[in-house]
Amino acid sequence: MLDDFLIRAALAGVGVALATGPLGAFVVWRRMAYFGDATAHAAILGVALALATDLPIVAGTLVVALAMAISVAGLAARGWALDTTLGVMAHSALAFGLVAVSFLPGVRTDLSAWLFGDILAVSKGDLALIWGGAALVLGLLAWRWQALLTATLNEDLAHSTGIRPERERLVLVIALAVVVAVALKVVGALLISAMLIIPAAAARGLARSPEGMAAGAIGIGALAALAGLALSLWQDTPAGPSIVVAAAAAFAVSALMGRVRGA
């Protein structure tokens, strides 16, 4: 019989996969990998904000992640060269967060749980938050799916059909901030972008439609979560990084299958 904490951890991993799968597909299609990285790194500054103001951790990370994502989206809309800007913003936000926590009086916390995740410590309240956030992200993406696809494919085509690419970009920004806030405890700030990118990239070589890629990314992400937990239990490895290792193995298998099929 599995212990309750393992069941909660498995449900948390699957819940995160539900959110990161379809959103990760758009991150891959739009080449927004660094964008997701910057938003995730900003979450540590959100942890510091929450600890300083006695806010719930999720509220602090959501506020800061949303502010970072909107700022980056605004810079992109104004034509900024984002490679360097994102690099500066991502690492600065992470460093400011780490330094800010050290200045908080009376606060003694191990930030490794927020950097690399602590899925084995997920509570029932965390589960409700993760699944609620996943439902919000799935609902948001389902509502705007066709418009998001059109704006991703061709912004001029989107304009001609009455779709505003800026609005669709904002939808993705909001969804990304929600994912960062709910996934922080599961895989941590440094690994969130991996769970956004790797399952979607693995599904890309196997899918025949955008919807198939999104569904495949959910499946691969869920399997990676379960396999990573099994590896952690078997070899006593860190759970969050183990999940990413499992996802990377799935990507390697997908790439190999793609080469064999191409041959």
PDB file of C-alpha atoms in Angstrom, residues 25 28 66 68 82 84 142 168 174 194 213 221 239-240 252 263:
ATOM      1  CA  ALA A  25       3.428  23.365 -26.725  1.00  0.00           C
ATOM      2  CA  VAL A  28       7.949  25.521 -28.099  1.00  0.00           C
ATOM      3  CA  LEU A  66       2.842  37.962 -13.618  1.00  0.00           C
ATOM      4  CA  MET A  68       7.802  39.730 -14.933  1.00  0.00           C
ATOM      5  CA  LEU A  82      15.097  39.904 -25.974  1.00  0.00           C
ATOM      6  CA  THR A  84      20.189  39.820 -23.596  1.00  0.00           C
ATOM      7  CA  ALA A 142      -9.306  25.830 -24.503  1.00  0.00           C
ATOM      8  CA  GLU A 168      -3.387  36.248 -27.278  1.00  0.00           C
ATOM      9  CA  ILE A 174      -1.257  34.934 -17.599  1.00  0.00           C
ATOM     10  CA  ALA A 194      12.273  22.142 -18.156  1.00  0.00           C
ATOM     11  CA  MET A 213       1.088  17.501 -29.521  1.00  0.00           C
ATOM     12  CA  GLY A 221       4.772  15.014 -18.509  1.00  0.00           C
ATOM     13  CA  ALA A 239      12.375  14.078  -6.570  1.00  0.00           C
ATOM     14  CA  GLY A 240      12.172  17.276  -8.669  1.00  0.00           C
ATOM     15  CA  ALA A 252      15.695  10.940 -26.083  1.00  0.00           C
ATOM     16  CA  ALA A 263      15.001   6.397 -42.004  1.00  0.00           C
TER      17      ALA A 263
END
